[in-house]
Amino acid sequence: MTTNVAASFQYHAPSSVEEACRLLAKYKGGAKLLAGGHSLLPLVKLRLATPEALIDLSRIKGLSYVKAGRKGLAIGAMTTYYDIESSDVVKKAAPVLADAAAQVADTQVRNAGTLGGSLAHSDPAGDLPAVVLALGAELEVHTARGSRTISVDNFFRDLLTTALRPNEVLTEIRIPPLPARTGTAYVKLANKASHYAVVGVAAVVTLDKAGVCAAARVAVTGAGPHAVRAKRTERILIGKKLSALVIRRAAERAGAEIGDGFNSDIHASAEYRAAMTIVFAERALTEAVGRV
Amino acid sequence: MTTAFIGKSVRRTEDPRLITGKGTYVDDVKLLGMLHMALVRSPHAHARIKKINVSRASKAPGVVAIFTGADLQGQLGSLPVGWVLKQADTHTKYDMKAPPHPPLAFEKVRYVGDAVAAVVANDPYLAADAAALVDVDYELLGVVTDGEKATKRDAPQLHTEAPDNTCFEWDVHGGDYEGAAKKAQVVVKQKFINQRLIPNAMETRGVVADYNTGTNQITIWTSTQIPHLVRLLFAAVTGHPEQSVRVIAPEVGGAFGSKLYLYAEEIITGMIAKNLARPVKWVEGRQENYLATTHGRDHITYGEICGDKDGTITGLKVTTYANLGAYLSTFAPGIPTVLFGLMLSGVYKYPNVSCKVYGTFTNTTPVDAYRGAGRPEATYLVERMVDAFARELARDPVAVRRKNFLPPFKNGRAVATGVLYDSGNYRAPVDKALEMFDYKAFRKEQREARGSGKLLGVGFSTYIEICGMAPSAVAASLGAGAGLWESSTVRVHPTGKVTVFTGTSPHGQGHETTLAQVAGEHLGIPMESIEVMHGDTDRQQFGTGTFGSRSITVGGTALVMSLKKVKDKMRKIAAHQMGVPAKNVIFEDGKFYVEDIREKSMDFGTVVGEAYNAKNLPPGMEPGLEATSFFDPKNFTWPFGCHIAIVEIDEDTGQTRLKRYVAVDDIGNVINPMIVDGMVHGGIAQGVGQALQEGAVYGENGQLVTGSMLDYAVPTAEDVPSYETARTVTPSPVNPLGVKGAGEAGTIAASPAVMNAAIDALAHLGIRHLDMPLRSETVWRAINGAKAAKKAARSATATAARSGRKARR
């Protein structure tokens, strides 16, 4: 209860994704993947999580990279926040991802925590789930037998729960190229203690030549059990010139998908989170439009 | 006066070893055959222990022994209280209730974290695994965590010895507050919550104990501020002879007051090592630290301030419920009484002060000193209420302060609470601070910012505090159970090198540097020739320890006394050998000269050599060169100053950001400005932390909701601006160094400065008070509430106007 000592567990450091998948299958759900560990290890040390085995992905070569191509960005799941925030390729192709990575916790965490780890953990207050939702990413996952691709829209399912099956390893995050005249932003109200998002909003907005909103993806984290797209907000934006008034009206619907599912804790009541979802949606949209 | 070392920003000599990882902390102590202890702690805030079953745990791998509270009941005794409030003292209504405090609980547990059993195993992991297998059958009891609610008739009772959970009732009456309030033109009332804080030293606590069966010696390494008192109290509680107990405080990684006590784990580890005749180590985890190491503050106060429309304050009244936690920690009763109630005069001349304090037991971690200890609570009240009074009169808060300041004095001034300040000049730091901060320009900026979504506010705190714990006789009359003097030994070695043994016990303050500066100054030798030793009861003479910003005022003076004794002896030797009277020998630049005959001299090393070879000493003089001194000052010291905080509030989110911070402190003379700046900076960060983000939160069931740094917001560099610091110098007359103490001033001053600034930013909306910490939601709600109230008032006025017009028709 009060120890900082983990219960005993097996530790594996496989050298390939296939080996990691085999180990996952062997433990039949009793193993956890270690992909930086800044969310998992505190739970293990407090014995709030007591996995039978930890499978450390850090020794697998070729899971940490950023590649830019015609189809957009491909980022290895084990790429650290620091590598993302400092990557010129990311800054150019998906600046919001670099911005958001730079807002995660502190330098030590950013040197160890990974993009894949953050997405697979699906912390309700994690920053990057909202960002990859807004960017419309695709996620590649492997099992011992093969691989499949999951749209990020279908990935986050519930509190700490994703579409990943117990025997699957997330290997790559693919971000489609941003169209011309696209602005992006991620803003958050940070928890003073943990620096997690009390509420965080990511916005990716594309305008046509006439300044009319051609596409918009907006996602909210921190507010509910998992990051969600604010589809009603998006619908209000698309097809309109984005005046301050339109942005305001759209932002007011940013919590619609969360409904009565707003989180409430000692740091922020559900009512406050709902109000801040609107404030930060407005700020994210204003900033994104300003960057088009 | 030109000095060699005093007043210079000499780099800290302890730092190279600490920042290169060469320090030895408790967890670095590794002894042959050492066992590791884990404590089984209560998960319940209040429960009767029905049964403890250790059979599963004893069979776990690596387990050597398990002890329950019942097993060790006869050996561990009860944790003592070192500050006892007695009816005989004029402030105390009846002898305070001090219920037993068993180091290992055996009948009842009274807070989450109360230890019930100790598991000893071959390694720390196996000990933790086995501790999780100890089955304790609890019968749950009612829980109270609120210090005021605890006194209500239907509240759950913690101790049969303390009816209504009340430990003591304590008061101060200076002048006649009720009479003053009756005559006053203005009375302002406000309830204040000074929230509970968790000290968060970088190093958690830890203990290693070793027992030598041959010599009956128990050696205890412990992360403490008071090794000598730990030894004394350990001997008193366990009956193990004091001369056979050695306590060592190795490097101590911070404390902020939280390591100023005899803790249960020191006794448990020591006695288990004795029982098993093997070394035992216990190191506290961070979450464990949040539960098992003392907390600070936690006052609920009803305040009143009264005065006249011209801005003259005539009186102050407070009624405070001080939450002491589940048991009395070593100095707990002294903090919300002597260090709080007697500080309520502030820097002001109002003649009427009335203060009543109820010390209460609740199902929470024990509360004791935390950086500032009582003075932050008092200063917060005084400075917030003076501001509220000025606001009520629509007068400038600086002008009201100036109008009510005590005039300057150099040697003693009694105030309404009955204490005697040493020296003060309260306008000086205000003047200096306002040279650094353009107040008029800020007011303009503030008005212009309104409507932009950012609200600006400025807050002042013209604080005073009390340092230099001692004088012993005064402290004893107020309840102190031990003398509060300090000691030093100066040993000049035959080669002319010097070891200073101090009774103080640093835990981050840089004593090794500061005390060496003092010694180097007096002896005229380089600092590299001086080593300062501390924290080992077998090496140093008895001493008191480091707390209450006392080390330089009391410990530094004890050192100066020993240095003078050494110099006097050296002067006599030099005079004897140069054939002149001692009064004609002067010591300068490391040499003993005959007055007016500069070419006749003996250098420092030569005189030292003469003291040791003893061939030609004055008749009757003992050989050697060493002196020990014990210093008990005649008064406390009273640092003061003026801090200014400028905050910016985001109107849409309620986020409050500290934009700028000006601190002018008067701590008397300064030995090392860099070290003082460091203490001021850190102190301010902790005061800002309390104002804006820190706060321990208990659930209704007594669980600590802020159980880790994920939920408890310790301030970091990004939460504070670059500070602008300066000093005025009003030397203290109570010690030869003229110093006042600097360790806590920043914390004491900062919380009210920041809160006054926040209220200043919000006052135009009609907001008069908010409690700490200023979580963004708190501010957001206040802004929304104030705006809604204004809107309602406007529409009510409009409705009234309309109906008025109708009526006229």
mmCIF file of N, CA, C and O in Angstrom, chain B residues 255-320:
data_model
loop_
_atom_site.group_PDB
_atom_site.id
_atom_site.type_symbol
_atom_site.label_atom_id
_atom_site.label_comp_id
_atom_site.label_asym_id
_atom_site.label_seq_id
_atom_site.Cartn_x
_atom_site.Cartn_y
_atom_site.Cartn_z
ATOM 1 N N ALA B 255 14.458 19.022 4.627
ATOM 2 C CA ALA B 255 13.564 18.643 5.719
ATOM 3 C C ALA B 255 12.403 19.626 5.838
ATOM 4 O O ALA B 255 11.261 19.227 5.965
ATOM 5 N N PHE B 256 12.714 20.922 5.820
ATOM 6 C CA PHE B 256 11.711 21.981 5.984
ATOM 7 C C PHE B 256 10.943 21.828 7.290
ATOM 8 O O PHE B 256 9.767 22.154 7.374
ATOM 9 N N GLY B 257 11.591 21.290 8.306
ATOM 10 C CA GLY B 257 10.926 21.096 9.589
ATOM 11 C C GLY B 257 10.415 19.680 9.772
ATOM 12 O O GLY B 257 10.169 19.254 10.892
ATOM 13 N N SER B 258 10.272 18.926 8.691
ATOM 14 C CA SER B 258 9.633 17.609 8.824
ATOM 15 C C SER B 258 10.550 16.555 9.445
ATOM 16 O O SER B 258 10.123 15.438 9.709
ATOM 17 N N LYS B 259 11.821 16.894 9.700
ATOM 18 C CA LYS B 259 12.729 15.923 10.327
ATOM 19 C C LYS B 259 13.233 16.455 11.666
ATOM 20 O O LYS B 259 14.381 16.259 12.042
ATOM 21 N N LEU B 260 12.340 17.130 12.340
ATOM 22 C CA LEU B 260 12.681 17.840 13.578
ATOM 23 C C LEU B 260 12.139 17.124 14.803
ATOM 24 O O LEU B 260 11.978 17.689 15.858
ATOM 25 N N TYR B 261 11.871 15.818 14.670
ATOM 26 C CA TYR B 261 11.152 15.122 15.725
ATOM 27 C C TYR B 261 11.785 13.767 15.987
ATOM 28 O O TYR B 261 12.538 13.272 15.169
ATOM 29 N N LEU B 262 11.392 13.177 17.109
ATOM 30 C CA LEU B 262 11.676 11.756 17.282
ATOM 31 C C LEU B 262 10.530 11.026 16.605
ATOM 32 O O LEU B 262 9.358 11.218 16.950
ATOM 33 N N TYR B 263 10.853 10.206 15.621
ATOM 34 C CA TYR B 263 9.838 9.480 14.866
ATOM 35 C C TYR B 263 9.765 8.031 15.320
ATOM 36 O O TYR B 263 10.759 7.446 15.751
ATOM 37 N N ALA B 264 8.575 7.472 15.139
ATOM 38 C CA ALA B 264 8.348 6.068 15.481
ATOM 39 C C ALA B 264 9.398 5.165 14.850
ATOM 40 O O ALA B 264 9.933 4.266 15.507
ATOM 41 N N GLU B 265 9.731 5.422 13.589
ATOM 42 C CA GLU B 265 10.626 4.500 12.868
ATOM 43 C C GLU B 265 12.027 4.493 13.466
ATOM 44 O O GLU B 265 12.760 3.517 13.331
ATOM 45 N N GLU B 266 12.447 5.605 14.098
ATOM 46 C CA GLU B 266 13.768 5.635 14.722
ATOM 47 C C GLU B 266 13.814 4.660 15.904
ATOM 48 O O GLU B 266 14.808 3.954 16.117
ATOM 49 N N ILE B 267 12.711 4.637 16.648
ATOM 50 C CA ILE B 267 12.651 3.729 17.797
ATOM 51 C C ILE B 267 12.488 2.291 17.326
ATOM 52 O O ILE B 267 13.183 1.377 17.791
ATOM 53 N N ILE B 268 11.572 2.091 16.385
ATOM 54 C CA ILE B 268 11.287 0.727 15.917
ATOM 55 C C ILE B 268 12.547 0.105 15.314
ATOM 56 O O ILE B 268 12.938 -1.013 15.670
ATOM 57 N N THR B 269 13.209 0.834 14.418
ATOM 58 C CA THR B 269 14.404 0.283 13.760
ATOM 59 C C THR B 269 15.498 0.003 14.799
ATOM 60 O O THR B 269 16.127 -1.061 14.777
ATOM 61 N N GLY B 270 15.705 0.959 15.701
ATOM 62 C CA GLY B 270 16.730 0.784 16.729
ATOM 63 C C GLY B 270 16.472 -0.429 17.603
ATOM 64 O O GLY B 270 17.378 -1.232 17.861
ATOM 65 N N MET B 271 15.231 -0.574 18.046
ATOM 66 C CA MET B 271 14.950 -1.665 18.986
ATOM 67 C C MET B 271 14.886 -3.026 18.289
ATOM 68 O O MET B 271 15.224 -4.047 18.882
ATOM 69 N N ILE B 272 14.494 -3.031 17.017
ATOM 70 C CA ILE B 272 14.502 -4.310 16.295
ATOM 71 C C ILE B 272 15.951 -4.733 16.036
ATOM 72 O O ILE B 272 16.307 -5.905 16.170
ATOM 73 N N ALA B 273 16.818 -3.779 15.714
ATOM 74 C CA ALA B 273 18.240 -4.107 15.551
ATOM 75 C C ALA B 273 18.789 -4.696 16.843
ATOM 76 O O ALA B 273 19.565 -5.650 16.844
ATOM 77 N N LYS B 274 18.351 -4.121 17.972
ATOM 78 C CA LYS B 274 18.811 -4.631 19.276
ATOM 79 C C LYS B 274 18.252 -6.040 19.527
ATOM 80 O O LYS B 274 18.976 -6.932 19.963
ATOM 81 N N ASN B 275 16.968 -6.229 19.218
ATOM 82 C CA ASN B 275 16.347 -7.539 19.429
ATOM 83 C C ASN B 275 17.003 -8.625 18.584
ATOM 84 O O ASN B 275 17.191 -9.743 19.039
ATOM 85 N N LEU B 276 17.319 -8.271 17.329
ATOM 86 C CA LEU B 276 17.858 -9.284 16.415
ATOM 87 C C LEU B 276 19.385 -9.309 16.440
ATOM 88 O O LEU B 276 19.984 -10.209 15.860
ATOM 89 N N ALA B 277 20.003 -8.298 17.083
ATOM 90 C CA ALA B 277 21.463 -8.149 17.092
ATOM 91 C C ALA B 277 22.013 -8.176 15.668
ATOM 92 O O ALA B 277 23.042 -8.785 15.369
ATOM 93 N N ARG B 278 21.283 -7.501 14.781
ATOM 94 C CA ARG B 278 21.754 -7.365 13.394
ATOM 95 C C ARG B 278 21.391 -5.970 12.907
ATOM 96 O O ARG B 278 20.399 -5.388 13.343
ATOM 97 N N PRO B 279 22.174 -5.432 11.976
ATOM 98 C CA PRO B 279 21.813 -4.112 11.438
ATOM 99 C C PRO B 279 20.507 -4.168 10.645
ATOM 100 O O PRO B 279 20.258 -5.151 9.945
ATOM 101 N N VAL B 280 19.706 -3.119 10.786
ATOM 102 C CA VAL B 280 18.410 -3.063 10.113
ATOM 103 C C VAL B 280 18.285 -1.710 9.419
ATOM 104 O O VAL B 280 18.619 -0.671 9.997
ATOM 105 N N LYS B 281 17.786 -1.739 8.194
ATOM 106 C CA LYS B 281 17.563 -0.486 7.446
ATOM 107 C C LYS B 281 16.090 -0.329 7.086
ATOM 108 O O LYS B 281 15.429 -1.288 6.690
ATOM 109 N N TRP B 282 15.616 0.895 7.249
ATOM 110 C CA TRP B 282 14.275 1.253 6.747
ATOM 111 C C TRP B 282 14.411 2.541 5.956
ATOM 112 O O TRP B 282 14.998 3.501 6.441
ATOM 113 N N VAL B 283 13.929 2.535 4.732
ATOM 114 C CA VAL B 283 13.924 3.763 3.924
ATOM 115 C C VAL B 283 12.500 4.022 3.462
ATOM 116 O O VAL B 283 11.845 3.141 2.903
ATOM 117 N N GLU B 284 12.068 5.236 3.741
ATOM 118 C CA GLU B 284 10.689 5.613 3.462
ATOM 119 C C GLU B 284 10.466 5.817 1.960
ATOM 120 O O GLU B 284 11.259 6.482 1.293
ATOM 121 N N GLY B 285 9.388 5.255 1.438
ATOM 122 C CA GLY B 285 9.001 5.545 0.049
ATOM 123 C C GLY B 285 8.316 6.893 -0.017
ATOM 124 O O GLY B 285 7.945 7.466 1.003
ATOM 125 N N ARG B 286 8.161 7.431 -1.225
ATOM 126 C CA ARG B 286 7.557 8.766 -1.346
ATOM 127 C C ARG B 286 6.084 8.753 -0.913
ATOM 128 O O ARG B 286 5.651 9.643 -0.190
ATOM 129 N N GLN B 287 5.325 7.748 -1.347
ATOM 130 C CA GLN B 287 3.920 7.704 -0.935
ATOM 131 C C GLN B 287 3.825 7.487 0.565
ATOM 132 O O GLN B 287 2.953 8.038 1.229
ATOM 133 N N GLU B 288 4.733 6.671 1.079
ATOM 134 C CA GLU B 288 4.784 6.437 2.522
ATOM 135 C C GLU B 288 5.098 7.757 3.236
ATOM 136 O O GLU B 288 4.515 8.081 4.269
ATOM 137 N N ASN B 289 5.991 8.534 2.659
ATOM 138 C CA ASN B 289 6.368 9.833 3.208
ATOM 139 C C ASN B 289 5.149 10.760 3.303
ATOM 140 O O ASN B 289 4.981 11.502 4.276
ATOM 141 N N TYR B 290 4.291 10.689 2.316
ATOM 142 C CA TYR B 290 3.093 11.538 2.330
ATOM 143 C C TYR B 290 2.184 11.187 3.501
ATOM 144 O O TYR B 290 1.446 12.030 3.987
ATOM 145 N N LEU B 291 2.226 9.919 3.935
ATOM 146 C CA LEU B 291 1.353 9.486 5.031
ATOM 147 C C LEU B 291 2.039 9.550 6.385
ATOM 148 O O LEU B 291 1.413 9.870 7.389
ATOM 149 N N ALA B 292 3.350 9.222 6.419
ATOM 150 C CA ALA B 292 4.001 8.947 7.704
ATOM 151 C C ALA B 292 4.898 10.070 8.211
ATOM 152 O O ALA B 292 5.311 10.055 9.362
ATOM 153 N N THR B 293 5.210 11.035 7.363
ATOM 154 C CA THR B 293 6.011 12.167 7.809
ATOM 155 C C THR B 293 5.068 13.334 8.053
ATOM 156 O O THR B 293 4.072 13.495 7.341
ATOM 157 N N THR B 294 5.388 14.137 9.068
ATOM 158 C CA THR B 294 4.446 15.182 9.487
ATOM 159 C C THR B 294 4.063 16.132 8.356
ATOM 160 O O THR B 294 4.823 16.368 7.433
ATOM 161 N N HIS B 295 2.857 16.664 8.497
ATOM 162 C CA HIS B 295 2.368 17.714 7.602
ATOM 163 C C HIS B 295 2.482 19.065 8.305
ATOM 164 O O HIS B 295 2.873 19.132 9.470
ATOM 165 N N GLY B 296 2.115 20.125 7.568
ATOM 166 C CA GLY B 296 2.171 21.461 8.163
ATOM 167 C C GLY B 296 0.881 22.241 7.970
ATOM 168 O O GLY B 296 0.017 21.862 7.188
ATOM 169 N N ARG B 297 0.783 23.376 8.748
ATOM 170 C CA ARG B 297 -0.363 24.309 8.678
ATOM 171 C C ARG B 297 -1.681 23.634 9.137
ATOM 172 O O ARG B 297 -1.717 23.058 10.161
ATOM 173 N N ASP B 298 -2.719 23.728 8.326
ATOM 174 C CA ASP B 298 -4.064 23.210 8.630
ATOM 175 C C ASP B 298 -4.749 23.956 9.771
ATOM 176 O O ASP B 298 -4.992 23.408 10.845
ATOM 177 N N HIS B 299 -5.026 25.229 9.514
ATOM 178 C CA HIS B 299 -5.780 26.054 10.460
ATOM 179 C C HIS B 299 -7.112 26.468 9.845
ATOM 180 O O HIS B 299 -7.170 26.786 8.655
ATOM 181 N N ILE B 300 -8.131 26.518 10.683
ATOM 182 C CA ILE B 300 -9.381 27.178 10.309
ATOM 183 C C ILE B 300 -9.507 28.363 11.262
ATOM 184 O O ILE B 300 -9.448 28.182 12.484
ATOM 185 N N THR B 301 -9.635 29.560 10.705
ATOM 186 C CA THR B 301 -9.586 30.753 11.552
ATOM 187 C C THR B 301 -10.737 31.702 11.258
ATOM 188 O O THR B 301 -11.088 31.923 10.094
ATOM 189 N N TYR B 302 -11.304 32.237 12.329
ATOM 190 C CA TYR B 302 -12.277 33.307 12.205
ATOM 191 C C TYR B 302 -11.569 34.583 12.640
ATOM 192 O O TYR B 302 -11.133 34.691 13.785
ATOM 193 N N GLY B 303 -11.422 35.522 11.723
ATOM 194 C CA GLY B 303 -10.648 36.728 12.009
ATOM 195 C C GLY B 303 -11.507 37.981 12.023
ATOM 196 O O GLY B 303 -12.563 38.038 11.382
ATOM 197 N N GLU B 304 -11.035 38.952 12.761
ATOM 198 C CA GLU B 304 -11.700 40.257 12.843
ATOM 199 C C GLU B 304 -10.635 41.326 12.961
ATOM 200 O O GLU B 304 -9.656 41.148 13.689
ATOM 201 N N ILE B 305 -10.838 42.438 12.270
ATOM 202 C CA ILE B 305 -9.913 43.568 12.425
ATOM 203 C C ILE B 305 -10.769 44.824 12.576
ATOM 204 O O ILE B 305 -11.814 44.938 11.934
ATOM 205 N N CYS B 306 -10.340 45.734 13.445
ATOM 206 C CA CYS B 306 -11.162 46.922 13.641
ATOM 207 C C CYS B 306 -10.293 48.174 13.656
ATOM 208 O O CYS B 306 -9.077 48.111 13.877
ATOM 209 N N GLY B 307 -10.937 49.306 13.395
ATOM 210 C CA GLY B 307 -10.202 50.559 13.381
ATOM 211 C C GLY B 307 -11.071 51.705 12.928
ATOM 212 O O GLY B 307 -12.299 51.587 12.884
ATOM 213 N N ASP B 308 -10.392 52.800 12.590
ATOM 214 C CA ASP B 308 -11.122 54.014 12.240
ATOM 215 C C ASP B 308 -11.007 54.331 10.758
ATOM 216 O O ASP B 308 -10.126 53.827 10.070
ATOM 217 N N LYS B 309 -11.899 55.233 10.315
ATOM 218 C CA LYS B 309 -11.989 55.529 8.885
ATOM 219 C C LYS B 309 -10.736 56.219 8.349
ATOM 220 O O LYS B 309 -10.469 56.194 7.148
ATOM 221 N N ASP B 310 -9.952 56.802 9.239
ATOM 222 C CA ASP B 310 -8.721 57.438 8.761
ATOM 223 C C ASP B 310 -7.618 56.412 8.483
ATOM 224 O O ASP B 310 -6.512 56.763 8.094
ATOM 225 N N GLY B 311 -7.925 55.136 8.684
ATOM 226 C CA GLY B 311 -6.946 54.099 8.384
ATOM 227 C C GLY B 311 -6.198 53.586 9.606
ATOM 228 O O GLY B 311 -5.346 52.708 9.484
ATOM 229 N N THR B 312 -6.507 54.099 10.776
ATOM 230 C CA THR B 312 -5.842 53.612 11.990
ATOM 231 C C THR B 312 -6.459 52.277 12.416
ATOM 232 O O THR B 312 -7.666 52.183 12.613
ATOM 233 N N ILE B 313 -5.609 51.280 12.517
ATOM 234 C CA ILE B 313 -6.091 49.975 12.994
ATOM 235 C C ILE B 313 -5.997 49.983 14.515
ATOM 236 O O ILE B 313 -4.977 50.390 15.075
ATOM 237 N N THR B 314 -7.070 49.519 15.170
ATOM 238 C CA THR B 314 -7.032 49.536 16.633
ATOM 239 C C THR B 314 -6.992 48.137 17.243
ATOM 240 O O THR B 314 -6.617 47.985 18.400
ATOM 241 N N GLY B 315 -7.379 47.125 16.481
ATOM 242 C CA GLY B 315 -7.336 45.807 17.096
ATOM 243 C C GLY B 315 -7.512 44.660 16.120
ATOM 244 O O GLY B 315 -7.963 44.836 14.985
ATOM 245 N N LEU B 316 -7.120 43.485 16.610
ATOM 246 C CA LEU B 316 -7.188 42.268 15.799
ATOM 247 C C LEU B 316 -7.646 41.129 16.702
ATOM 248 O O LEU B 316 -7.191 41.013 17.843
ATOM 249 N N LYS B 317 -8.553 40.302 16.158
ATOM 250 C CA LYS B 317 -9.018 39.166 16.947
ATOM 251 C C LYS B 317 -9.055 37.920 16.065
ATOM 252 O O LYS B 317 -9.544 37.991 14.934
ATOM 253 N N VAL B 318 -8.549 36.819 16.568
ATOM 254 C CA VAL B 318 -8.650 35.576 15.806
ATOM 255 C C VAL B 318 -9.052 34.415 16.719
ATOM 256 O O VAL B 318 -8.674 34.360 17.890
ATOM 257 N N THR B 319 -9.870 33.541 16.155
ATOM 258 C CA THR B 319 -10.186 32.271 16.803
ATOM 259 C C THR B 319 -9.782 31.181 15.821
ATOM 260 O O THR B 319 -10.246 31.169 14.687
ATOM 261 N N THR B 320 -8.888 30.311 16.270
ATOM 262 C CA THR B 320 -8.299 29.341 15.346
ATOM 263 C C THR B 320 -8.476 27.908 15.841
ATOM 264 O O THR B 320 -8.291 27.623 17.027
#
